[in-house]
Short mmCIF file of C-alpha atoms in Angstrom, two decimals:
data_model
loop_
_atom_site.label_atom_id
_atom_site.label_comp_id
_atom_site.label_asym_id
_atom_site.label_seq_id
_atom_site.Cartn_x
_atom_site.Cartn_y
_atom_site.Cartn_z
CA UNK A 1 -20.71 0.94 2.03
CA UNK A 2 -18.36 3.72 1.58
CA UNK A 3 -15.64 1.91 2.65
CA UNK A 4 -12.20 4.00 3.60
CA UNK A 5 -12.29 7.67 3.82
CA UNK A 6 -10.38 10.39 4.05
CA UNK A 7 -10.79 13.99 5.15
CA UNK A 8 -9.49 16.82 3.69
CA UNK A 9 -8.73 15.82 0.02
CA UNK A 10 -5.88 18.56 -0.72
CA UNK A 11 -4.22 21.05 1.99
CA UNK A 12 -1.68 23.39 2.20
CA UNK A 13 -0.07 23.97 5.08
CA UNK A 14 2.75 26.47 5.98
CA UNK A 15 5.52 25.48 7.91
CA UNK A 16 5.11 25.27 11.52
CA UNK A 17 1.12 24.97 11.73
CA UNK A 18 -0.93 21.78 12.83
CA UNK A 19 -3.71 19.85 11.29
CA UNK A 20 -5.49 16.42 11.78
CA UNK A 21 -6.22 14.06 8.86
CA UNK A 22 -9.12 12.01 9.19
CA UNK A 23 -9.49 8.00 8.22
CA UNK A 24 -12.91 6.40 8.51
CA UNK A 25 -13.83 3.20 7.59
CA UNK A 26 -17.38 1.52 8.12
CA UNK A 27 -16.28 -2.06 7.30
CA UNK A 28 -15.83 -2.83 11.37
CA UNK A 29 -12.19 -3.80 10.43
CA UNK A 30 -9.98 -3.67 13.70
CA UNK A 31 -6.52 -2.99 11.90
CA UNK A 32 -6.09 0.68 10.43
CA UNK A 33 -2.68 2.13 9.11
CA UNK A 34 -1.69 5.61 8.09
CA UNK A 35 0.97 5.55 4.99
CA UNK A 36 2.79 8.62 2.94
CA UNK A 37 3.54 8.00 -0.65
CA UNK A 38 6.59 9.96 -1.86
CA UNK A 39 7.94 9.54 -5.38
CA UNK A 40 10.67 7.15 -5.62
CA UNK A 41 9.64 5.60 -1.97
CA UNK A 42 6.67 3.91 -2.42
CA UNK A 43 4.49 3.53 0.72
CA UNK A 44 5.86 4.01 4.22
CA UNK A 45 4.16 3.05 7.05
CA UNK A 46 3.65 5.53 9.45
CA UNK A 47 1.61 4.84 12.82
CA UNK A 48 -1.29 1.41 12.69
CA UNK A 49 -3.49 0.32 15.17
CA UNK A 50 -4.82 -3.05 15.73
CA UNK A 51 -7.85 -2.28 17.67
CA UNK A 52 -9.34 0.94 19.62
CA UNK A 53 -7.68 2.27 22.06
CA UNK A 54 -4.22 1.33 20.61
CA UNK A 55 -1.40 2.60 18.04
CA UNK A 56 2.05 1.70 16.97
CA UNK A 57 4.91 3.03 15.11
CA UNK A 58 5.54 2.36 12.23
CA UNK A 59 8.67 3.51 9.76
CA UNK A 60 8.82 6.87 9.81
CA UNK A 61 6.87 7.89 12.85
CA UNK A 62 8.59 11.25 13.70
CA UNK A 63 6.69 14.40 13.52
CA UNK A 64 3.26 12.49 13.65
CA UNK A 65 0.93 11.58 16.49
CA UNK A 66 -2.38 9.64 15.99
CA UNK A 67 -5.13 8.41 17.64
CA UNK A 68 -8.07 5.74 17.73
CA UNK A 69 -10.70 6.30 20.17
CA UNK A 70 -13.59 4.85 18.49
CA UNK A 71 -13.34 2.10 15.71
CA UNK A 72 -14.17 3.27 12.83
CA UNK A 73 -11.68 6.02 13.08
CA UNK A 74 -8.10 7.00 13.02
CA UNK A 75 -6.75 10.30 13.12
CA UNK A 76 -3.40 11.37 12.24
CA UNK A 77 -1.70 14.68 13.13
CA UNK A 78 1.06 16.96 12.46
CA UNK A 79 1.42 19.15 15.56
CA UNK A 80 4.40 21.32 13.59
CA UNK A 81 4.27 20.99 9.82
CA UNK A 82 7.54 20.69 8.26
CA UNK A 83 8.54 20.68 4.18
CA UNK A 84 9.64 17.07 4.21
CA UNK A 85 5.92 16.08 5.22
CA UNK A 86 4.77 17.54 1.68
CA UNK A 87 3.39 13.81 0.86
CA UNK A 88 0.69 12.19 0.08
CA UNK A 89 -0.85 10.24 2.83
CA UNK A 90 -3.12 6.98 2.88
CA UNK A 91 -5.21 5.02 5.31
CA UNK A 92 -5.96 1.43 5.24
CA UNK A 93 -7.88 -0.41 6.87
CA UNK A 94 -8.48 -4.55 7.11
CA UNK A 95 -10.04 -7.39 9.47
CA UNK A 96 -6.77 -8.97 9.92
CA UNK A 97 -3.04 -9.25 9.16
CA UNK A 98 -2.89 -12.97 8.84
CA UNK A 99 -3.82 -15.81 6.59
CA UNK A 100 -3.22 -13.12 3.54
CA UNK A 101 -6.20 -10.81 4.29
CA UNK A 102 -6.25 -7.56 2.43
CA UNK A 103 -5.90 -4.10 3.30
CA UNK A 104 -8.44 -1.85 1.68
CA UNK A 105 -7.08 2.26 1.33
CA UNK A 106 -8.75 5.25 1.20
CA UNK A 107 -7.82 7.81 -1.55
CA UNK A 108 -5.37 9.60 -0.03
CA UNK A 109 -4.63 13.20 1.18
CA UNK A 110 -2.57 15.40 -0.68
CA UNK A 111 -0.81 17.88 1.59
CA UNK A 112 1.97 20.34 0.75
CA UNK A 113 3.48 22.31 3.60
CA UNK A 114 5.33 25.66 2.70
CA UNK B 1 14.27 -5.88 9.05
CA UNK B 2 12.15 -6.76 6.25
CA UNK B 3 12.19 -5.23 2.80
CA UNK B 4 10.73 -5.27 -0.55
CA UNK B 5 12.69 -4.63 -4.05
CA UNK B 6 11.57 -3.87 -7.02
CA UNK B 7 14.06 -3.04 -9.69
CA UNK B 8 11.87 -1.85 -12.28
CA UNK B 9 11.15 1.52 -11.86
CA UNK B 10 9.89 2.86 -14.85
CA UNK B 11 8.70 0.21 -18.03
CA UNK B 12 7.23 1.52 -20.88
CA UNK B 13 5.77 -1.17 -23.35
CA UNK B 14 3.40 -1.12 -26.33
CA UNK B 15 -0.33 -3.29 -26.21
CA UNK B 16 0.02 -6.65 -26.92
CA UNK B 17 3.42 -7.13 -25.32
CA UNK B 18 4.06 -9.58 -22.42
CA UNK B 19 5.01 -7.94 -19.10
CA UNK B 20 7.15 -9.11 -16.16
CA UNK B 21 7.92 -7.13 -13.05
CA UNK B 22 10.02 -7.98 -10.30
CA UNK B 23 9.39 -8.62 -6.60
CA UNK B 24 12.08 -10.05 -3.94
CA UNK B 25 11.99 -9.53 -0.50
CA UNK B 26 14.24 -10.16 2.12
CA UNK B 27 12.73 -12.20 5.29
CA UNK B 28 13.38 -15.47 5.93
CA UNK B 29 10.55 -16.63 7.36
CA UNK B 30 6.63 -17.35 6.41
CA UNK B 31 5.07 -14.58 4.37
CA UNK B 32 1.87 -13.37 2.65
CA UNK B 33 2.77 -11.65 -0.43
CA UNK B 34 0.17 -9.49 -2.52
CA UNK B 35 0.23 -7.10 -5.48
CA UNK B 36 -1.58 -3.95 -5.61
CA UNK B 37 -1.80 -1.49 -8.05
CA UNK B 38 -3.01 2.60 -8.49
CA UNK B 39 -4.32 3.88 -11.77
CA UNK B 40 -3.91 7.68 -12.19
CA UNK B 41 -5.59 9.45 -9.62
CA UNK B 42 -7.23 6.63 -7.87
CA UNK B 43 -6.22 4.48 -4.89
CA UNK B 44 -4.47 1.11 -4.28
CA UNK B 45 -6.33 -1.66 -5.07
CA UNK B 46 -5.66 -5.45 -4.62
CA UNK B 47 -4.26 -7.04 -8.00
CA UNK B 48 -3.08 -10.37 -6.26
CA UNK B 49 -2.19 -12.23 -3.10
CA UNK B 50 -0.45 -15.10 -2.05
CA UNK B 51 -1.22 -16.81 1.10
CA UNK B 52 -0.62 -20.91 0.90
CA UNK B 53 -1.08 -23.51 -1.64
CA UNK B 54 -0.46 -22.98 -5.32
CA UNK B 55 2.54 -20.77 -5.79
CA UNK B 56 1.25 -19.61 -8.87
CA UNK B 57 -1.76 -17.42 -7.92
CA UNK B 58 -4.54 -15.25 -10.53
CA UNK B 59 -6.16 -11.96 -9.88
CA UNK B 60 -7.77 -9.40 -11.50
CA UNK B 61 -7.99 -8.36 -15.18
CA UNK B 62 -5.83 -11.66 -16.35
CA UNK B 63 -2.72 -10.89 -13.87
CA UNK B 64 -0.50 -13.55 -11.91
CA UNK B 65 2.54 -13.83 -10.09
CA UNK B 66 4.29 -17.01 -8.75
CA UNK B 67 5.84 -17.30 -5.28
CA UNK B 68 9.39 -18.74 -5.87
CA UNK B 69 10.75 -19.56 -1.72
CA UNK B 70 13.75 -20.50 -2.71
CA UNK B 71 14.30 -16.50 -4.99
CA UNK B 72 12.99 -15.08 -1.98
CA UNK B 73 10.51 -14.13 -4.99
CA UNK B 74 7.21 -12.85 -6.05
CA UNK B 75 6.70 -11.73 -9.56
CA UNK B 76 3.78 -10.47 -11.45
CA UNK B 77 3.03 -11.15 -15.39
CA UNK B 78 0.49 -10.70 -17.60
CA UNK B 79 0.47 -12.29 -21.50
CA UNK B 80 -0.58 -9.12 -22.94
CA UNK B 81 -1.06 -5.87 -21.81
CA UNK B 82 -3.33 -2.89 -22.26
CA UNK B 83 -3.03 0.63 -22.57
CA UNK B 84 -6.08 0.49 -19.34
CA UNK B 85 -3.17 -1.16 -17.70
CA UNK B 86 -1.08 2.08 -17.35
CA UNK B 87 -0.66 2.39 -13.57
CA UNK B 88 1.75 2.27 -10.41
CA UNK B 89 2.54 -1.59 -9.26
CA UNK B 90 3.56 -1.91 -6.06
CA UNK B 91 4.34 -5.27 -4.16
CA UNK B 92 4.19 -5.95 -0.36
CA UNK B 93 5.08 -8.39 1.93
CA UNK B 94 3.75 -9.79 5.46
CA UNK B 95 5.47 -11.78 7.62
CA UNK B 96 3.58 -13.61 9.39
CA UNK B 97 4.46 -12.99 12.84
CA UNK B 98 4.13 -9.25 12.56
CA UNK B 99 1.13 -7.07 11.90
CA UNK B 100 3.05 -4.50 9.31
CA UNK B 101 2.62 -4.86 5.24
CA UNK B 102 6.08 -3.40 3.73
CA UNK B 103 5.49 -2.08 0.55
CA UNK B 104 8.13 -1.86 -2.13
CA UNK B 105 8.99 1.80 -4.10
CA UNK B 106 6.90 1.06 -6.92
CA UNK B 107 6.90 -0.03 -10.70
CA UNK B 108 5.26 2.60 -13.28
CA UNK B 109 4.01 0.90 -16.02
CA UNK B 110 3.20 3.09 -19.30
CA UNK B 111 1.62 1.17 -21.77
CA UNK B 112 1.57 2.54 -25.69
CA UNK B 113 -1.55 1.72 -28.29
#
């Protein structure tokens, strides 16, 4: 199993442009979760979804959209890149949110917008 | 709305030493609690959780914490550290009516040989 992915690695962006991130998981887990690590702010939840077909916001949804068509995947996307989304952004992933399960994270995208 | 603290931000200790790092959230109802950690470069990973039973819960690589209720608190220890533990440790909270893990900012732990 490859567990939680995450497509592109690294990207620059300059301000004003778009881009999708990609989160796949292959662990059937209905719960997935887009986060951005920032130094100082440790991880903010963005946009989740608890099954296909459906998202939430999160924290700091503004400037983001995502979506979850199938299951195993949850795309996240900036439709007009700004500085203050120079972050580096996580998916998770899990079965459940109750009786303590875990959720297991991808290794991140690191994405600098100019 | 929930949150997470974590007052140490930055502890630097040499191998052998005992660690403690701090965890209180702010929810007054039931909540899973958990521990994860990133080494350099890598992602998060469980260390920990807490879900019922015996407030004072193992994990990995001879980490524990103990669920205090009434200290709103969940702190993680370890005996003796390594320099392998060197990492980011970041503790989250779930209440239990909600589907949302809040994360606090983060402890970075630097440990010296």
């Amino acid at each position: 199993n490859a567990g939680v992915t995450q497509t592109p690695k690294f990207r620059v962006l300059k301000t004003g442009q778009s881009m999708t991130l990609l989160c796949a998981q292959d662990m059937n887990h209905e719960y997935m979760y887009w986060y951005r690590q920032d130094p100082g702010m440790g991880l903010r939840l963005i946009h989740y979804s608890v099954g296909e077909g459906t998202t939430a916001k999160g924290e700091v949804p503004d400037g983001y959209n995502v979506s979850r068509l199938k299951k195993q995947n949850f795309l996240l996307g900036l439709e007009s890149a700004a500085p203050s989304q120079t972050s580096v952004y996580f998916c998770a992933s899990s079965y459940s949110m109750h009786r303590g399960v875990e959720q297991y994270f991808g290794p991140g995208t690191r994405l600098t917008v100019t | 709305a929930q949150s997470v603290s974590q007052h140490n931000h930055h502890v630097i200790l040499s191998e052998a030493a005992s660690l403690e790092l701090g965890c209180n959230y702010s929810y007054g109802g039931t909540v899973n609690l958990f521990w994860y950690v990133q080494y350099p470069g890598q992602h998060l990973q469980l260390l920990l959780k807490y879900f019922s039973g015996d407030p004072l819960v193992k994990g990995i690589k001879g980490f524990e914490a103990e669920f205090i209720k009434s200290k709103f608190s969940f702190n993680l220890r370890k005996p003796s550290v390594q320099w392998s533990d060197t990492a980011e440790y970041f503790c989250a909270v779930n209440a239990r009516n909600t589907d949302k893990l809040i994360f606090g900012t983060g402890t970075r732990l630097q440990v010296f040989p």
